[in-house]
CSV table of C-alpha atoms and ligand atoms in Angstrom, one decimal:
chain,number,residue,atom,x,y,z
G,1,MET,CA,49.9,58.7,15.4
G,2,ASP,CA,47.0,60.3,17.0
G,3,THR,CA,47.3,63.4,14.9
G,4,GLU,CA,47.6,61.3,11.8
G,5,LEU,CA,44.5,59.3,12.8
G,6,GLU,CA,42.7,62.7,13.2
G,7,GLU,CA,43.8,63.8,9.8
G,8,ILE,CA,42.5,60.5,8.2
G,9,LYS,CA,39.3,60.9,10.0
G,10,GLU,CA,38.9,64.3,8.5
G,11,ILE,CA,39.5,63.0,5.1
G,12,LEU,CA,36.9,60.2,5.4
G,13,LYS,CA,34.4,62.8,6.8
G,14,LYS,CA,34.9,64.9,3.8
G,15,TYR,CA,34.1,62.1,1.5
G,16,GLY,CA,31.4,60.5,3.7
G,17,GLN,CA,33.4,57.3,4.2
G,18,GLU,CA,33.8,57.3,8.0
G,19,GLN,CA,32.5,53.7,8.1
G,20,LEU,CA,36.1,52.6,7.2
G,21,LEU,CA,37.2,53.2,10.6
G,22,ASN,CA,34.2,51.4,12.4
G,23,TYR,CA,36.2,48.5,13.5
G,24,TYR,CA,39.6,50.1,13.8
G,25,ASN,CA,39.8,49.7,17.4
G,26,GLU,CA,39.3,45.9,17.2
G,27,LEU,CA,42.1,45.4,14.9
G,28,ASP,CA,45.6,44.4,16.0
G,29,GLU,CA,48.5,46.9,15.5
G,30,ILE,CA,49.6,45.4,12.1
G,31,LYS,CA,46.1,45.5,10.7
G,32,LYS,CA,45.5,49.0,12.1
G,33,GLU,CA,48.6,50.3,10.2
G,34,THR,CA,47.5,48.3,7.2
G,35,LEU,CA,44.0,49.9,7.1
G,36,LEU,CA,45.5,53.4,7.5
G,37,ASN,CA,47.9,52.7,4.7
G,38,GLN,CA,45.1,51.5,2.5
G,39,ILE,CA,43.0,54.6,3.4
G,40,ARG,CA,46.1,56.9,2.7
G,41,ASN,CA,46.4,55.4,-0.9
G,42,ILE,CA,42.8,55.7,-1.7
G,43,ASN,CA,42.2,58.4,-4.3
G,44,PHE,CA,38.8,59.6,-2.9
G,45,GLU,CA,38.2,62.1,-5.7
G,46,LEU,CA,38.4,59.1,-8.2
G,47,VAL,CA,36.2,57.0,-6.0
G,48,LYS,CA,33.6,59.7,-6.0
G,49,LYS,CA,33.9,60.0,-9.7
G,50,LEU,CA,33.6,56.3,-10.1
G,51,TYR,CA,30.4,56.1,-7.9
G,52,ASP,CA,28.9,59.0,-9.9
G,53,SER,CA,29.7,57.2,-13.1
G,54,THR,CA,27.5,54.3,-12.0
G,55,LYS,CA,24.5,56.8,-11.9
G,56,GLU,CA,25.2,58.4,-15.2
G,57,GLN,CA,23.1,57.4,-18.2
G,58,LYS,CA,25.4,56.3,-20.9
G,59,VAL,CA,25.4,59.0,-23.5
G,60,ASN,CA,25.5,57.8,-27.0
G,61,VAL,CA,28.6,59.7,-28.1
G,62,GLU,CA,28.7,59.9,-31.9
G,63,ASP,CA,32.0,58.2,-32.2
G,64,LYS,CA,33.0,57.7,-35.9
G,65,ILE,CA,33.7,54.0,-36.2
G,66,THR,CA,35.6,52.9,-39.4
G,67,PRO,CA,37.3,49.5,-40.2
G,68,ILE,CA,41.0,49.1,-39.5
G,69,ASP,CA,43.5,47.6,-42.0
G,70,TYR,CA,44.8,44.2,-41.2
G,71,LEU,CA,47.3,41.7,-42.6
G,72,ASP,CA,46.4,38.1,-42.9
G,73,LYS,CA,49.5,36.0,-41.7
G,74,TYR,CA,48.8,33.4,-44.3
G,75,LYS,CA,48.3,35.7,-47.2
G,76,LEU,CA,51.7,37.5,-46.7
G,77,ASN,CA,53.3,35.4,-49.6
G,78,ASP,CA,57.0,36.5,-49.9
G,79,GLN,CA,56.5,39.1,-47.2
G,80,TYR,CA,56.2,36.3,-44.8
G,81,LYS,CA,59.8,35.4,-44.8
G,82,TYR,CA,60.9,39.0,-44.9
G,83,TYR,CA,59.0,39.9,-41.7
G,84,GLU,CA,60.1,36.6,-40.1
G,85,ASN,CA,63.7,37.4,-40.7
G,86,ILE,CA,63.4,40.8,-39.2
G,87,GLY,CA,61.6,39.5,-36.1
G,88,LYS,CA,64.0,36.5,-35.8
G,89,LYS,CA,67.0,38.8,-35.6
G,90,ALA,CA,65.4,40.9,-32.9
G,91,ILE,CA,64.4,37.9,-30.9
G,92,ARG,CA,67.9,36.5,-31.1
G,93,GLU,CA,69.2,39.7,-29.9
G,94,GLY,CA,67.1,39.4,-26.8
G,95,LYS,CA,64.7,42.2,-27.6
G,96,LEU,CA,61.6,40.4,-26.6
G,97,ALA,CA,59.9,39.7,-23.2
G,98,ALA,CA,56.6,37.9,-22.4
G,99,VAL,CA,54.1,39.2,-19.9
G,100,THR,CA,51.3,36.9,-18.8
G,101,MET,CA,48.3,38.6,-17.1
G,102,ALA,CA,47.2,36.4,-14.3
G,103,GLY,CA,45.6,38.8,-11.9
G,104,GLY,CA,42.1,38.0,-12.9
G,105,GLN,CA,39.5,36.3,-10.4
G,106,GLY,CA,38.5,33.7,-13.0
G,107,THR,CA,35.0,33.8,-11.5
G,108,ARG,CA,33.3,32.1,-14.6
G,109,LEU,CA,35.7,29.2,-14.4
G,110,GLY,CA,35.1,28.8,-10.7
G,111,HIS,CA,38.4,27.3,-10.0
G,112,ASN,CA,39.6,27.4,-6.4
G,113,GLY,CA,43.0,29.0,-6.9
G,114,PRO,CA,44.7,31.2,-9.4
G,115,LYS,CA,43.6,30.5,-12.9
G,116,GLY,CA,47.0,29.6,-14.1
G,117,THR,CA,47.2,26.6,-11.6
G,118,TYR,CA,44.2,25.1,-13.5
G,119,ASP,CA,44.7,21.6,-15.0
G,120,ILE,CA,42.7,21.5,-18.2
G,121,GLY,CA,42.6,17.7,-18.1
G,122,LEU,CA,45.4,16.7,-20.4
G,123,ASP,CA,47.1,13.3,-19.8
G,124,SER,CA,50.1,15.2,-18.5
G,125,HIS,CA,47.8,17.2,-16.0
G,126,LYS,CA,49.9,20.3,-16.7
G,127,SER,CA,48.6,23.6,-15.4
G,128,LEU,CA,47.9,26.5,-17.7
G,129,PHE,CA,51.2,28.1,-16.3
G,130,GLU,CA,53.2,25.1,-17.3
G,131,LEU,CA,51.6,25.0,-20.7
G,132,LEU,CA,52.7,28.5,-21.2
G,133,ALA,CA,56.1,27.9,-19.7
G,134,ASP,CA,56.6,24.9,-22.1
G,135,ASN,CA,55.8,27.1,-25.1
G,136,LEU,CA,58.0,29.8,-24.1
G,137,LYS,CA,60.9,27.7,-23.4
G,138,ALA,CA,60.6,25.7,-26.6
G,139,GLU,CA,60.4,29.0,-28.7
G,140,GLY,CA,63.4,30.5,-26.7
G,141,LYS,CA,65.3,27.3,-27.4
G,142,LYS,CA,65.1,28.2,-31.1
G,143,TYR,CA,67.2,31.3,-30.5
G,144,ASP,CA,69.3,29.8,-27.7
G,145,ILE,CA,67.9,32.1,-25.2
G,146,MET,CA,65.3,32.1,-22.3
G,147,ILE,CA,62.8,34.7,-23.1
G,148,PRO,CA,62.2,36.9,-20.0
G,149,TRP,CA,58.9,36.1,-18.4
G,150,PHE,CA,56.8,38.6,-16.2
G,151,ILE,CA,53.7,37.5,-14.5
G,152,MET,CA,51.1,39.9,-13.4
G,153,THR,CA,49.3,38.7,-10.3
G,154,SER,CA,46.9,40.4,-7.9
G,155,ARG,CA,47.1,41.0,-4.2
G,156,GLU,CA,44.7,38.2,-3.8
G,157,ASN,CA,46.5,35.5,-5.8
G,158,ASN,CA,50.1,36.8,-5.7
G,159,LYS,CA,51.3,34.5,-2.7
G,160,GLU,CA,49.6,31.4,-4.1
G,161,THR,CA,50.9,32.0,-7.6
G,162,VAL,CA,54.5,32.5,-6.5
G,163,GLU,CA,54.4,29.3,-4.3
G,164,PHE,CA,52.9,27.4,-7.1
G,165,PHE,CA,55.8,28.4,-9.4
G,166,GLU,CA,58.3,27.6,-6.6
G,167,LYS,CA,56.7,24.2,-6.1
G,168,HIS,CA,57.4,23.4,-9.7
G,169,ARG,CA,60.9,24.8,-9.7
G,170,CYS,CA,59.6,27.7,-11.8
G,171,PHE,CA,59.3,25.3,-14.8
G,172,GLY,CA,63.1,25.8,-15.4
G,173,TYR,CA,62.9,29.6,-15.1
G,174,LYS,CA,64.9,31.5,-12.6
G,175,LYS,CA,63.1,33.9,-10.3
G,176,ASP,CA,64.3,37.5,-10.3
G,177,LYS,CA,66.8,36.5,-13.2
G,178,ASN,CA,64.4,35.7,-16.1
G,179,LEU,CA,61.2,35.3,-14.2
G,180,PHE,CA,59.5,38.3,-12.4
G,181,PHE,CA,56.2,38.6,-10.6
G,182,PHE,CA,54.5,41.9,-10.3
G,183,VAL,CA,51.2,42.9,-8.6
G,184,GLN,CA,48.5,44.8,-10.3
G,185,GLY,CA,46.7,47.8,-8.9
G,186,GLU,CA,43.4,47.7,-7.0
G,187,LEU,CA,40.5,49.9,-6.5
G,188,PRO,CA,37.9,49.8,-3.6
G,189,MET,CA,34.6,48.2,-4.0
G,190,MET,CA,31.5,50.0,-3.0
G,191,ASP,CA,27.9,49.5,-2.2
G,192,THR,CA,24.9,51.1,-4.1
G,193,GLU,CA,25.2,54.2,-1.9
G,194,GLY,CA,28.8,54.8,-2.8
G,195,LYS,CA,30.1,53.6,0.6
G,196,ILE,CA,33.4,51.7,0.3
G,197,LEU,CA,33.1,48.3,1.8
G,198,ILE,CA,35.0,46.6,4.6
G,199,GLY,CA,36.1,43.1,3.8
G,200,GLU,CA,36.0,40.1,6.2
G,201,ASP,CA,39.4,40.9,7.4
G,202,GLY,CA,38.3,44.4,8.7
G,203,LEU,CA,40.3,46.2,5.9
G,204,VAL,CA,39.2,48.0,2.9
G,205,LYS,CA,37.5,45.7,0.4
G,206,LEU,CA,39.7,46.1,-2.6
G,207,ALA,CA,39.5,44.3,-6.0
G,208,ALA,CA,41.9,44.2,-9.0
G,209,ASP,CA,41.6,47.1,-11.4
G,210,GLY,CA,41.2,45.1,-14.6
G,211,HIS,CA,43.6,44.1,-17.3
G,212,GLY,CA,43.9,47.8,-18.4
G,213,GLY,CA,45.8,48.2,-15.1
G,214,ILE,CA,48.7,46.5,-16.7
G,215,TYR,CA,50.5,49.5,-18.1
G,216,GLU,CA,50.5,51.5,-15.0
G,217,SER,CA,51.5,48.3,-13.1
G,218,LEU,CA,54.4,47.6,-15.3
G,219,VAL,CA,55.8,51.1,-14.9
G,220,LYS,CA,55.0,51.6,-11.2
G,221,THR,CA,56.6,48.2,-10.2
G,222,GLN,CA,59.7,49.2,-12.2
G,223,MET,CA,59.2,46.3,-14.5
G,224,THR,CA,59.6,48.4,-17.7
G,225,LYS,CA,63.0,49.6,-16.1
G,226,LYS,CA,64.0,46.0,-15.6
G,227,MET,CA,63.2,45.1,-19.1
G,228,ARG,CA,65.2,47.9,-20.4
G,229,GLU,CA,68.1,46.7,-18.2
G,230,LEU,CA,67.7,43.3,-19.9
G,231,GLY,CA,67.9,44.9,-23.3
G,232,VAL,CA,64.2,44.2,-24.0
G,233,GLU,CA,62.6,46.5,-26.6
G,234,TRP,CA,59.3,44.6,-27.3
G,235,VAL,CA,56.8,43.2,-25.0
G,236,PHE,CA,54.2,40.6,-25.8
G,237,ILE,CA,51.3,40.7,-23.4
G,238,GLY,CA,48.8,37.9,-23.2
G,239,GLY,CA,46.3,36.3,-20.9
G,240,VAL,CA,47.0,33.4,-18.8
G,241,ASP,CA,43.8,31.5,-20.0
G,242,ASN,CA,44.6,30.9,-23.6
G,243,CYS,CA,46.6,27.6,-23.7
G,244,LEU,CA,47.4,28.1,-27.3
G,245,VAL,CA,48.9,31.6,-26.8
G,246,LYS,CA,51.9,32.2,-29.2
G,247,MET,CA,53.9,34.6,-27.2
G,248,VAL,CA,57.0,34.4,-29.6
G,249,ASP,CA,56.0,35.3,-33.0
G,250,PRO,CA,58.7,36.5,-35.3
G,251,VAL,CA,56.4,37.5,-37.9
G,252,LEU,CA,54.3,39.8,-35.7
G,253,MET,CA,57.5,41.3,-34.4
G,254,GLY,CA,59.0,41.8,-37.9
G,255,ILE,CA,55.8,43.6,-39.0
G,256,ALA,CA,56.0,45.9,-35.9
G,257,ILE,CA,59.6,46.8,-36.5
G,258,ASP,CA,59.3,47.1,-40.3
G,259,LYS,CA,56.1,49.2,-40.2
G,260,LYS,CA,57.5,51.3,-37.4
G,261,VAL,CA,54.4,50.9,-35.3
G,262,THR,CA,54.5,50.7,-31.5
G,263,VAL,CA,51.8,48.2,-31.1
G,264,ALA,CA,51.1,45.0,-33.1
G,265,CYS,CA,48.0,43.0,-32.3
G,266,LYS,CA,46.8,39.5,-33.3
G,267,SER,CA,43.3,38.8,-34.4
G,268,VAL,CA,41.2,35.8,-35.3
G,269,VAL,CA,38.4,36.2,-37.7
G,270,LYS,CA,35.0,36.1,-36.1
G,271,ALA,CA,33.4,32.7,-36.1
G,272,ASN,CA,30.2,34.4,-37.5
G,273,PRO,CA,29.1,38.0,-38.0
G,274,HIS,CA,27.3,38.0,-34.7
G,275,GLU,CA,29.8,36.3,-32.5
G,276,LYS,CA,29.8,38.1,-29.2
G,277,VAL,CA,33.4,39.3,-29.3
G,278,GLY,CA,35.1,42.7,-29.4
G,279,VAL,CA,36.6,43.6,-32.8
G,280,PHE,CA,39.3,45.9,-34.0
G,281,CYS,CA,38.2,49.1,-35.6
G,282,LYS,CA,39.2,52.7,-35.8
G,283,ARG,CA,37.3,55.1,-33.5
G,284,ASN,CA,37.6,58.7,-34.5
G,285,GLY,CA,40.6,57.7,-36.5
G,286,LYS,CA,42.5,56.0,-33.7
G,287,PRO,CA,42.9,52.2,-33.1
G,288,ASN,CA,40.4,50.7,-30.9
G,289,VAL,CA,38.3,47.7,-30.0
G,290,ILE,CA,34.5,47.9,-30.4
G,291,GLU,CA,32.4,45.7,-28.2
G,292,TYR,CA,29.7,43.4,-30.0
G,293,SER,CA,27.0,45.3,-28.1
G,294,GLU,CA,28.0,48.6,-29.7
G,295,ILE,CA,27.9,47.4,-33.3
G,296,THR,CA,24.7,47.4,-35.4
G,297,ASP,CA,23.6,44.3,-37.3
G,298,GLU,CA,24.4,46.1,-40.6
G,299,MET,CA,28.0,46.9,-39.5
G,300,ALA,CA,28.4,43.2,-38.1
G,301,GLU,CA,27.4,41.9,-41.5
G,302,ALA,CA,29.2,44.4,-43.8
G,303,THR,CA,31.7,42.8,-46.1
G,304,ASP,CA,34.6,44.2,-48.4
G,305,GLU,CA,35.1,43.4,-52.1
G,306,ASN,CA,36.6,40.2,-51.2
G,307,GLY,CA,33.6,39.0,-49.0
G,308,GLU,CA,35.6,39.5,-45.7
G,309,LEU,CA,33.8,41.1,-42.8
G,310,LEU,CA,34.7,44.7,-42.3
G,311,TYR,CA,34.5,44.3,-38.5
G,312,GLY,CA,35.6,40.8,-38.3
G,313,GLU,CA,38.9,40.8,-36.6
G,314,SER,CA,38.4,39.8,-33.0
G,315,HIS,CA,40.7,40.9,-30.3
G,316,ILE,CA,42.2,37.9,-28.5
G,317,LEU,CA,44.4,39.5,-25.9
G,318,CYS,CA,47.6,38.8,-27.9
G,319,ASN,CA,49.3,42.1,-28.3
G,320,LEU,CA,52.8,43.2,-28.8
G,321,PHE,CA,54.1,46.6,-27.5
G,322,SER,CA,57.2,48.7,-27.6
G,323,ILE,CA,58.3,49.6,-24.1
G,324,ASP,CA,57.8,53.3,-25.0
G,325,ALA,CA,54.1,52.5,-25.9
G,326,ILE,CA,53.5,50.9,-22.5
G,327,GLU,CA,55.1,53.8,-20.7
G,328,ARG,CA,52.9,56.2,-22.6
G,329,MET,CA,49.8,54.2,-22.0
G,330,GLY,CA,50.6,54.0,-18.4
G,331,ALA,CA,50.9,57.6,-18.0
G,332,GLU,CA,47.3,58.4,-18.6
G,333,PRO,CA,44.5,57.0,-16.5
G,334,LEU,CA,42.1,54.8,-18.6
G,335,PRO,CA,38.5,55.0,-18.3
G,336,TYR,CA,36.9,52.5,-15.8
G,337,HIS,CA,34.1,50.2,-16.6
G,338,VAL,CA,31.7,49.2,-13.9
G,339,ALA,CA,30.5,45.7,-13.0
G,340,PHE,CA,27.9,44.8,-10.4
G,341,LYS,CA,29.3,41.8,-8.4
G,342,LYS,CA,28.6,39.7,-5.3
G,343,ALA,CA,31.0,40.8,-2.5
G,344,LYS,CA,31.2,39.5,1.0
G,345,TYR,CA,31.5,42.4,3.5
G,346,ILE,CA,31.1,43.5,7.1
G,347,ASP,CA,27.9,45.5,7.7
G,348,LYS,CA,27.4,48.4,10.0
G,349,ASP,CA,26.6,46.1,12.9
G,350,GLY,CA,29.7,44.1,12.6
G,351,ASN,CA,28.1,41.1,10.8
G,352,LEU,CA,29.6,39.3,7.9
G,353,VAL,CA,27.2,39.5,4.8
G,354,VAL,CA,27.5,36.8,2.2
G,355,PRO,CA,25.2,38.1,-0.5
G,356,ASP,CA,23.5,35.6,-3.0
G,357,SER,CA,23.0,38.3,-5.6
G,358,PRO,CA,25.1,41.2,-6.7
G,359,ASN,CA,25.5,44.0,-4.2
G,360,ALA,CA,28.7,45.9,-5.0
G,361,TYR,CA,30.3,47.9,-7.7
G,362,LYS,CA,33.7,46.8,-9.1
G,363,PHE,CA,35.7,49.0,-11.4
G,364,GLU,CA,37.9,47.7,-14.2
G,365,ALA,CA,40.0,49.2,-16.8
G,366,PHE,CA,40.3,47.3,-20.2
G,367,LEU,CA,43.6,46.9,-21.9
G,368,PHE,CA,42.3,47.9,-25.3
G,369,ASP,CA,41.0,51.3,-24.1
G,370,ALA,CA,44.7,52.5,-24.3
G,371,PHE,CA,45.1,51.6,-28.0
G,372,GLY,CA,43.7,55.1,-28.8
G,373,GLU,CA,47.0,56.4,-27.3
G,374,VAL,CA,49.0,55.4,-30.3
G,375,ASP,CA,48.5,56.7,-33.9
G,376,ASP,CA,48.8,53.5,-35.6
G,377,MET,CA,49.2,49.8,-35.0
G,378,ALA,CA,49.3,46.7,-37.0
G,379,VAL,CA,46.7,43.9,-36.8
G,380,LEU,CA,47.7,40.5,-37.9
G,381,ARG,CA,45.0,37.9,-38.5
G,382,VAL,CA,46.2,34.4,-37.3
G,383,LYS,CA,44.5,31.1,-37.4
G,384,ARG,CA,42.0,30.5,-34.5
G,385,GLU,CA,43.0,26.7,-34.4
G,386,GLU,CA,46.6,27.6,-33.9
G,387,GLU,CA,46.6,30.4,-31.4
G,388,PHE,CA,43.3,30.7,-29.6
G,389,ALA,CA,42.1,28.2,-27.0
G,390,PRO,CA,40.5,30.1,-24.2
G,391,VAL,CA,39.5,28.7,-20.7
G,392,LYS,CA,36.8,31.2,-19.5
G,393,ASN,CA,33.8,29.1,-18.5
G,394,SER,CA,33.2,25.9,-16.6
G,395,ASP,CA,32.4,22.7,-18.7
G,396,GLU,CA,28.7,23.2,-18.3
G,397,LYS,CA,28.8,26.2,-20.5
G,398,GLY,CA,30.2,24.2,-23.4
G,399,VAL,CA,32.0,27.1,-24.9
G,400,ASP,CA,35.6,28.5,-24.3
G,401,CYS,CA,35.8,25.9,-21.4
G,402,PRO,CA,38.3,23.3,-20.4
G,403,SER,CA,37.1,20.6,-22.6
G,404,THR,CA,37.0,22.8,-25.7
G,405,ALA,CA,40.4,24.2,-24.8
G,406,ARG,CA,41.8,20.7,-24.2
G,407,GLU,CA,40.6,19.4,-27.7
G,408,LEU,CA,42.2,22.3,-29.5
G,409,TYR,CA,45.3,22.0,-27.6
G,410,LYS,CA,45.5,18.2,-28.3
G,411,LYS,CA,44.6,18.8,-32.0
G,412,PHE,CA,47.4,21.4,-32.3
G,413,TYR,CA,50.1,19.4,-30.8
G,414,HIS,CA,48.9,16.0,-32.3
G,415,LEU,CA,48.4,14.5,-28.9
G,416,ASP,CA,46.0,11.8,-29.9
P,1,LIG,P1,39.0,38.0,-18.1
P,1,LIG,O1,38.5,39.2,-18.5
P,1,LIG,O2,38.6,36.9,-18.9
P,1,LIG,O3,38.7,37.8,-16.5
P,1,LIG,O4,40.7,38.1,-18.1
P,1,LIG,P2,39.1,36.5,-15.5
P,1,LIG,O5,39.3,37.2,-14.2
P,1,LIG,O6,40.1,35.7,-16.0
P,1,LIG,O7,37.8,35.8,-15.5
P,1,LIG,P3,36.3,36.2,-15.0
P,1,LIG,O8,35.9,37.3,-15.9
P,1,LIG,O9,36.4,36.6,-13.6
P,1,LIG,O10,35.6,34.9,-15.2
P,1,LIG,C1,41.4,38.0,-19.3
P,1,LIG,C2,42.7,38.0,-18.8
P,1,LIG,O11,43.2,39.1,-18.2
P,1,LIG,C3,43.7,38.8,-16.8
P,1,LIG,C4,43.1,37.4,-16.5
P,1,LIG,O12,43.9,36.8,-15.5
P,1,LIG,C5,43.1,36.8,-17.8
P,1,LIG,O13,44.4,36.3,-18.2
P,1,LIG,N1,43.2,39.8,-16.0
P,1,LIG,C6,41.9,40.1,-15.8
P,1,LIG,C7,44.2,40.3,-15.0
P,1,LIG,O14,45.3,39.9,-15.0
P,1,LIG,N2,43.7,41.2,-14.0
P,1,LIG,C8,42.4,41.6,-14.0
P,1,LIG,O15,42.0,42.6,-13.2
P,1,LIG,C9,41.5,41.1,-14.9
């Protein structure tokens, strides 16, 4: 143990992170071991790179951005049935699984608890998790199956999430049979000097590594293996905060199978050319999503011969992947994006600091940064009012908030 501690001290010294052991002697035995484990698992070279990246000026790389082809679900005419039949057959054969990403912190919503436990104010008072479960069960019923459901949590909210499901008898699902939880990866948070922070518990201050961590987590936690054992070939990945998310879509699946692509994504057309959303495009010939901040006014307003926006297909976190694609995407590290956030920590004098303005860097990977790993993918435009009712903000904001989502949900299900 002592030699091990010495080795760890050496590593910390090498990377200028000795502060991590400042309170080691004050921890109980279990926490001591946890802290050492955390330190062992930190990739300090990566941490160094991440910190350096916060200092770098963003170089304006001359990426070649071009529009991406898409299909409109409601302009498929005869092809609609054709794709639908292909998809239905595959779903009936048990080839589809659903993954819900529920590891986010939901800071904008400000709900005390995992976002999936949030009640959007329907008369039924169902949580987001239950609304999703209802949809998944109803869709599965059409095929006489239960679609296997995988929930990605974070270390922070895993326990509460699992307990919430158990309290509600897993909404008719069976844990470890057709319902699986897995915890996403984390990265240390650091201060403006590049020092990794110590959290209130005396341990390394870690934060979820963004929804882009999903591919690596699915592989590392053996979920892709589990999926294969279940006979799954296609995986729908969506967020927990879209109460109209349509996880089972035979048309989308039929398109992916027929067109032999490994990724098929849904889009909704931008509400207006300057809506602040990321849109599908090709970047240097590969599928990608371009942020609204990266796009010029001219590009945002450009239309094709039918008057449709060239960059009008918003990414709504509704994507279907083959398991092969997930494994390929999980093999290569994605770029990390830096966010400057408020984070409580223990300072060098042992005091808890509760900042009232951002003080720490958090690093997140974005799911769509992996799209470039595949040569081609299909984009299917669907109707916003049928599939997209996000709960991002609190009601004061007035957009993408519980009241707007509730209205969309009620309208779609004719609840008034
Ligand atoms: P958002 O990017 O909207 O983040 O996540 P969020 O955590 O829900 O909310 P804010 O930004 O803190 O207010 C979109 C989806 O991706 C999941 C979220 O749970 C949500 O379903 N997500 C996000 C993760 O699962 N893990 C992450 O690290 C980040």
